[in-house]
Amino acid sequence: MTDSIPPALVCRDITVRFGDFVALSDVNLSFERGCIHAVVGQNGAGKTTFARVAAGLIRPDAGAVAIDGQPMPLGKVREARRLGVELVHQSFALPPSFSIAEAMEFGAERFGPVFSARGLVNRWRSHLEALDIDVDPRKSIRDLPVETQQSVEIARAMVSDASILILDEPTAVLSPTGAEALFERVRRLKKNGVTVILVLHKIREVLAVADTVSVLRGGRLVAATQPMASLSASAIADMIVGGTSANDDDANALVGAERPRHASAATTGATAAILQLDGVSTLADGEGPPLDDVSLELRPGEIVGVAGVEGNGQKTLVRVIAGLAGLGRGGIELAGIDVSAADLAERRRLGLSIIPFERNSEGLSLNSSLWENWSIRSLLSGRLLRPIRPGALREQSDAALKRWDVRYRSSEQRAGSLSGGNAQKLIFAREVHDGARLIIAAQPTRGLDIGATAFVWQALRDARDRGAAVLLISSDLDELFDISDRLVVMLSGRIVADYRPPYALGAVGAAMTGAEA
Amino acid sequence: MNDLVVAILRSGTPLVYVTLAGVVAQRAGIWHLGLEGVMIIGAASTIIGIVLTGSLGLALIAAVVLCVLASVLLWFTIEKLKANPIIAGLGLTGLGVGGTTLASQSIFGSQASITAPFGLPRLGEAFGPFASLSVLVAAMPFVVALLWVLLRRTRFGLQLAASGEHPFAARGAGVEPARMRLFALAFGGVLAAAGGAELAAGSLQIFAQNMTAGRGFMAFAAVVFGVSHPIGAAFAAMFFSLVGALGIRAQLVFGDAVPHDLLLALPYIATVFGVWLSGRLRGGAASSAFGELRDY
C-alpha cells in the first residue's frame, strides 16, 4: 500500500562493531514520513550508535541506509545532510566560543561564503524567528542556558530545512517543563512535514510524544516501529529491560514508566547533623554559578537528593563541600567540626567521600592500575614520605574489588580499560567504606546500564542503612524520587525548595525552572 | 623616529608572517611549535636557492615547496601517526635547525654564513625613508587584513575554527577536521616561508646557521598573546620587535652601563611577560595548549 511513497528512512541489516564489541547487530528499521518516531533502550543498547549511523557520522560494518528510497552513501555526514538528515547530539555539539549566528552559518550552505558582522546576524535572525526561538543571534553559545542551547542546536540542524531530524536523548538535560516545550516544538516540526526520530530512554516521554516506538536491547532490535496504540507502558518496559531482577519501584524508575511510590520513610531522629552548610556563598570562579546563601543539613541515615537543571550550581556545591571552591561567606561543619578552612584531606579524614561527576577525569586515573586507583584513598591521608608496600595494597584492593563485584582481569590493568559500570564500582569500592560518614554521589548512574544502575542505588541505600548520610546529585528525577528520603531543588546557585515524599513531579519541575513563586 | 619605525618593520615583518602561520594552525586546533623549524627552512632555501640557481623566483618556489612539505610532515605525524602535537612541533623545529645546518655545510663546507648576491626586491626611492625595506614588508598589512577576513568573516574560517575548537561539531556539519588541519598547516607553511625569506633576504641577503634564533618561538608567543586573532597577533609580534629595537637603542645610549646581554634578552623577556599577561586576561586559557582535542 505504501509502494508509491517510500519511507523517509530505511535501515537494512545495520551492524556496527567497535573492536570486539558489537554495538548494533543486524538492525532493520523503517520510519514513515511525517511522524514522530521514538527509539528507546537502556544505556549501551546502541541507540546513539544507531542515530550516528543514520546521520553519517559512523560508517557501519554492514548494512544499507536509504532516504526517501534513495540509497545513502554510508559514513558521510555531508551526503546524509544533502539528503536531508540532521542529528542533534546528546551532549551539545556547538563550539562554545561561537556566536549563535556563527554556529548557524558554519554548517550552512544557504548564503554566500563571505559576510560582514552585521550581515551574519541578519542572515539568521529570521531563521530563528521562524522556529520561535527568541534569542539574540550575537550571544555566545557558552552563555546560553541549556534549554536555549538545545533550541539553538535544533535551529542549527534546520539550517538546510532538514526533512529527517534525529534528536539523541534530547530530554536528558531538560527539566520536565523544558521537555514539554521541546515536545511542543517537535509536534510543530511534524506539522511542517518533518520526520522526527527521538532517541529516548523514558517510557513516560515516549507515551507523551511518539507515534511509533522501536526498542533496542544490547545492540539488537526488540521491536520495530510499532504504533503506540498497540502497546502498553508495561509492555514497552518489559522489552527495554528484558527481565532484570530489580524490585518493581526500581524497575519503574529505571525506565521512567510510572512514578514509583517512595519505599522507605526517612529515619531521621534527633541525631546530630553530619554535614551542615550554614548560609554558604562562594566566590565566582568561572566554573559555574556561585552558591548564594545555601543552607543544608544532612543527618546520619538519610539520602538527600539534589534536583535541578544542570549548571545551576550543583558542581559548585560539591566543590565547596570538598573545599575546592572559594568560600565567600558562611560556614561548613562536618561531624560537628568547623571545616570551613580545612583542606580536602582533612575533610576526608572526618568521613567525607566523593563519587565525582566525571568518573573518567575526576574519579579515576585512567592510566594507573586498579590497585593504585583503589589505594590512593589511604595513600593520600598518610605522611608524604611514608614507604608503601605495593604487594599488600594489591591484596587489599583485590579483596575490596571482589567484594564490590568489579569484573577485571588483574589488579595491574589500567583503570581506563574498565567498562563504565565497572569503573563506577571501582570508585564505590574506594569511596564507600565503613569510615565514610558523608557520601557525595554526583550523577553516580550517568551512562550506566540498568544492572549497574540498580547496583549503585542498592549501594547507596546500604550505606544509608549503615548510618552514613548520602547527598545524591542527579538530573534524573526518577532516580531522585525513587531513592531520596528528602529532596532539595537548586536554581541559579540557590536552594529554592525542599520536599519530602511523596514527591509531586509538577511541583519539583516548576521549582527547577523557577516557575514557582 | 623614522629609523626606529624602519627598524621595527625590518625585524618585525618576518615575525608577523610566521605568527600568522601560527594563528592559522591554532584556529584549526594545533599549537604549532614547529614554527621555528619551518621558518629557518624558508630562510635557508631562499638564500641557498639564489646562490645555486641565480634566480629569486626559483629560490622562493623552493622555499615555499620545502616549507609546505615540512608542514605536511608535521600534519602527518600528528594526524596519521597520532603524535602529540607539541612534541611533533618541537621535533620539526629540531629537524629544521639541524637540517638547514647540514644542508649548508654539505653544499658550502664549514662556512659560518652564506651570502647571496641579491635578495628580495626593495621598495625603492619612491617610498622615502622606507626605500630600503623589501616588498614583503609593504605586503604585510594586506596579508594580515586578508587573513582576518578569511578567518573571521568567511564560512570557511568558521569551519576552520570549529575544527579546532570542537572537532566533533565540525564533523557533525560535514566538515573533516583532519582535512582542515592539513590546509591550515600547509597554508601556514607558505606564510612561514615568506617570513623566513624576509628574514634572510629582506635586508641582509645572508643565511647563517641557526639564524632564526628563537624567532619561531617568539611568534608562537605572539599567537598566544594575540589571542589567536590575526590582527592582535600581528600587533603582538610588532610589539616584541619594538622591544628588541628599543634594546638596541638602549645599548647605544647606555653603553657599558647596562649589561649588553640583558638588553639583547629584552624581546624574550617581553615575550614571557606577554604570555603571562594574556593568560591573566583570559583566565588562563593559554594552558589549554596542552588540552585534548574534543572529538567524541
Tab-separated table of C-alpha atoms in Angstrom, chain A residues 52 57 77-78 81 89 91-98 102 105-108 111-115 117, chain B residues 27 149 152-159 161-162 165-166 168-176 294 296:
chain	number	residue	atom	x	y	z
A	52	ARG	CA	25.030	8.337	14.288
A	57	LEU	CA	28.858	10.006	11.486
A	77	VAL	CA	27.840	13.370	7.015
A	78	ARG	CA	27.835	15.677	4.026
A	81	ARG	CA	22.830	16.189	5.211
A	89	HIS	CA	23.543	15.368	19.833
A	91	SER	CA	25.837	16.415	24.769
A	92	PHE	CA	25.586	19.596	22.820
A	93	ALA	CA	27.938	19.976	19.949
A	94	LEU	CA	28.470	23.589	19.035
A	95	PRO	CA	31.770	25.402	19.555
A	96	PRO	CA	31.225	27.323	22.826
A	97	SER	CA	33.058	30.466	21.695
A	98	PHE	CA	30.877	30.871	18.587
A	102	GLU	CA	28.247	31.847	13.606
A	105	GLU	CA	26.484	29.754	9.450
A	106	PHE	CA	29.386	27.347	9.720
A	107	GLY	CA	27.330	24.351	8.708
A	108	ALA	CA	25.008	26.048	6.241
A	111	PHE	CA	24.210	32.079	1.649
A	112	GLY	CA	27.433	33.364	0.121
A	113	PRO	CA	30.751	32.364	1.658
A	114	VAL	CA	31.780	35.839	2.887
A	115	PHE	CA	29.846	38.035	5.296
A	117	ALA	CA	29.419	41.027	11.160
B	27	ARG	CA	42.483	28.230	14.744
B	149	VAL	CA	38.686	38.323	6.502
B	152	ARG	CA	36.708	35.780	10.865
B	153	ARG	CA	34.404	36.717	8.035
B	154	THR	CA	34.005	33.644	5.853
B	155	ARG	CA	32.196	30.379	6.357
B	156	PHE	CA	35.489	28.661	5.643
B	157	GLY	CA	37.047	30.482	8.597
B	158	LEU	CA	34.212	29.362	10.844
B	159	GLN	CA	34.651	25.776	9.721
B	161	ALA	CA	37.663	27.408	13.919
B	162	ALA	CA	35.042	24.753	14.585
B	165	GLU	CA	37.560	24.199	18.990
B	166	HIS	CA	35.098	21.330	18.699
B	168	PHE	CA	33.016	16.710	16.748
B	169	ALA	CA	30.782	19.670	15.953
B	170	ALA	CA	32.704	20.165	12.720
B	171	ARG	CA	32.243	16.542	11.740
B	172	GLY	CA	28.560	16.809	12.564
B	173	ALA	CA	28.293	19.572	9.987
B	174	GLY	CA	30.077	17.523	7.354
B	175	VAL	CA	33.471	19.189	7.760
B	176	GLU	CA	36.529	16.949	8.037
B	294	ARG	CA	37.413	17.197	21.927
B	296	TYR	CA	33.584	12.474	20.960
